[in-house]
């Protein structure tokens, strides 16, 4: 039940592959794109790998939403991928009833530095790199119960990359890791 699949190429190189896409968790299309990208990249980071390229995955209701919203979603994802040093080299889109966006991400890792969630042991310290509870906040956003300050903060938290945390995790040598929800 790891966050991504791993395929060993050589004794010192393995591919790490994931596909992850989500429906909107915030109303702002650009922020949604950035959050979806950070979420997909987190699967690679959680395994101690370095993401190198991605393919975008888009479902979009072209008959009910303006195409400019799709452009903003993709711009948010593209900017977040660029921040991670990841090239988006293609992708696929479909007309769908509800917006969906994410990536199929490919990363690289030395097989000896691979981190899985299966390595967790009783007594391990739990380290959270982001606060829990984003789902409660995004549900509140859907119900118009959350103010703009909280929305801005949750967007910052959910769109932050986990790359630095991944590097530290690999450096110190953890037993296990998972990205919880990527946020």
PDB file of N, CA, C and O in Angstrom, residues 58-67 70 93-99:
ATOM      1  N   UNK A  58      -6.352  15.501 -16.822  1.00  0.00           N
ATOM      2  CA  UNK A  58      -7.384  16.523 -16.691  1.00  0.00           C
ATOM      3  C   UNK A  58      -8.741  15.949 -17.050  1.00  0.00           C
ATOM      4  O   UNK A  58      -8.895  15.326 -18.094  1.00  0.00           O
ATOM      5  N   UNK A  59      -9.704  16.198 -16.191  1.00  0.00           N
ATOM      6  CA  UNK A  59     -11.109  16.004 -16.506  1.00  0.00           C
ATOM      7  C   UNK A  59     -11.760  17.363 -16.333  1.00  0.00           C
ATOM      8  O   UNK A  59     -11.579  18.008 -15.305  1.00  0.00           O
ATOM      9  N   UNK A  60     -12.490  17.819 -17.328  1.00  0.00           N
ATOM     10  CA  UNK A  60     -13.033  19.174 -17.245  1.00  0.00           C
ATOM     11  C   UNK A  60     -14.377  19.269 -17.945  1.00  0.00           C
ATOM     12  O   UNK A  60     -14.538  18.784 -19.068  1.00  0.00           O
ATOM     13  N   UNK A  61     -15.355  19.912 -17.289  1.00  0.00           N
ATOM     14  CA  UNK A  61     -16.684  20.078 -17.898  1.00  0.00           C
ATOM     15  C   UNK A  61     -16.717  21.279 -18.847  1.00  0.00           C
ATOM     16  O   UNK A  61     -17.081  22.393 -18.463  1.00  0.00           O
ATOM     17  N   UNK A  62     -16.359  21.063 -20.084  1.00  0.00           N
ATOM     18  CA  UNK A  62     -16.233  22.166 -21.038  1.00  0.00           C
ATOM     19  C   UNK A  62     -17.559  22.856 -21.342  1.00  0.00           C
ATOM     20  O   UNK A  62     -17.561  24.006 -21.783  1.00  0.00           O
ATOM     21  N   UNK A  63     -18.662  22.195 -21.083  1.00  0.00           N
ATOM     22  CA  UNK A  63     -19.961  22.798 -21.376  1.00  0.00           C
ATOM     23  C   UNK A  63     -20.498  23.650 -20.225  1.00  0.00           C
ATOM     24  O   UNK A  63     -21.383  24.474 -20.427  1.00  0.00           O
ATOM     25  N   UNK A  64     -19.957  23.458 -19.016  1.00  0.00           N
ATOM     26  CA  UNK A  64     -20.515  24.179 -17.873  1.00  0.00           C
ATOM     27  C   UNK A  64     -19.542  25.144 -17.188  1.00  0.00           C
ATOM     28  O   UNK A  64     -19.975  25.980 -16.400  1.00  0.00           O
ATOM     29  N   UNK A  65     -18.265  25.044 -17.471  1.00  0.00           N
ATOM     30  CA  UNK A  65     -17.280  25.956 -16.884  1.00  0.00           C
ATOM     31  C   UNK A  65     -16.479  26.632 -17.987  1.00  0.00           C
ATOM     32  O   UNK A  65     -16.224  26.029 -19.034  1.00  0.00           O
ATOM     33  N   UNK A  66     -16.053  27.864 -17.758  1.00  0.00           N
ATOM     34  CA  UNK A  66     -15.273  28.556 -18.794  1.00  0.00           C
ATOM     35  C   UNK A  66     -13.898  27.908 -18.978  1.00  0.00           C
ATOM     36  O   UNK A  66     -13.259  27.488 -18.012  1.00  0.00           O
ATOM     37  N   UNK A  67     -13.469  27.832 -20.208  1.00  0.00           N
ATOM     38  CA  UNK A  67     -12.173  27.237 -20.524  1.00  0.00           C
ATOM     39  C   UNK A  67     -11.034  28.005 -19.848  1.00  0.00           C
ATOM     40  O   UNK A  67      -9.971  27.441 -19.590  1.00  0.00           O
ATOM     41  N   UNK A  70      -9.915  26.246 -16.777  1.00  0.00           N
ATOM     42  CA  UNK A  70      -8.994  25.151 -17.054  1.00  0.00           C
ATOM     43  C   UNK A  70      -7.580  25.683 -17.252  1.00  0.00           C
ATOM     44  O   UNK A  70      -6.613  25.105 -16.753  1.00  0.00           O
ATOM     45  N   UNK A  93      -6.485  14.627 -21.499  1.00  0.00           N
ATOM     46  CA  UNK A  93      -7.665  15.301 -20.964  1.00  0.00           C
ATOM     47  C   UNK A  93      -8.916  14.627 -21.487  1.00  0.00           C
ATOM     48  O   UNK A  93      -8.912  14.028 -22.567  1.00  0.00           O
ATOM     49  N   UNK A  94      -9.988  14.725 -20.703  1.00  0.00           N
ATOM     50  CA  UNK A  94     -11.298  14.232 -21.113  1.00  0.00           C
ATOM     51  C   UNK A  94     -12.346  15.242 -20.681  1.00  0.00           C
ATOM     52  O   UNK A  94     -12.163  15.973 -19.698  1.00  0.00           O
ATOM     53  N   UNK A  95     -13.429  15.289 -21.419  1.00  0.00           N
ATOM     54  CA  UNK A  95     -14.579  16.087 -21.007  1.00  0.00           C
ATOM     55  C   UNK A  95     -15.274  15.297 -19.901  1.00  0.00           C
ATOM     56  O   UNK A  95     -15.569  14.118 -20.067  1.00  0.00           O
ATOM     57  N   UNK A  96     -15.494  15.927 -18.758  1.00  0.00           N
ATOM     58  CA  UNK A  96     -16.036  15.241 -17.594  1.00  0.00           C
ATOM     59  C   UNK A  96     -17.085  16.125 -16.936  1.00  0.00           C
ATOM     60  O   UNK A  96     -17.109  17.337 -17.167  1.00  0.00           O
ATOM     61  N   UNK A  97     -17.916  15.549 -16.107  1.00  0.00           N
ATOM     62  CA  UNK A  97     -18.947  16.331 -15.423  1.00  0.00           C
ATOM     63  C   UNK A  97     -18.399  17.165 -14.281  1.00  0.00           C
ATOM     64  O   UNK A  97     -19.029  18.142 -13.873  1.00  0.00           O
ATOM     65  N   UNK A  98     -17.256  16.780 -13.739  1.00  0.00           N
ATOM     66  CA  UNK A  98     -16.655  17.487 -12.611  1.00  0.00           C
ATOM     67  C   UNK A  98     -15.170  17.677 -12.894  1.00  0.00           C
ATOM     68  O   UNK A  98     -14.513  16.774 -13.412  1.00  0.00           O
ATOM     69  N   UNK A  99     -14.614  18.843 -12.536  1.00  0.00           N
ATOM     70  CA  UNK A  99     -13.180  19.042 -12.753  1.00  0.00           C
ATOM     71  C   UNK A  99     -12.349  18.040 -11.947  1.00  0.00           C
ATOM     72  O   UNK A  99     -12.677  17.742 -10.791  1.00  0.00           O
TER      73      UNK A  99
END
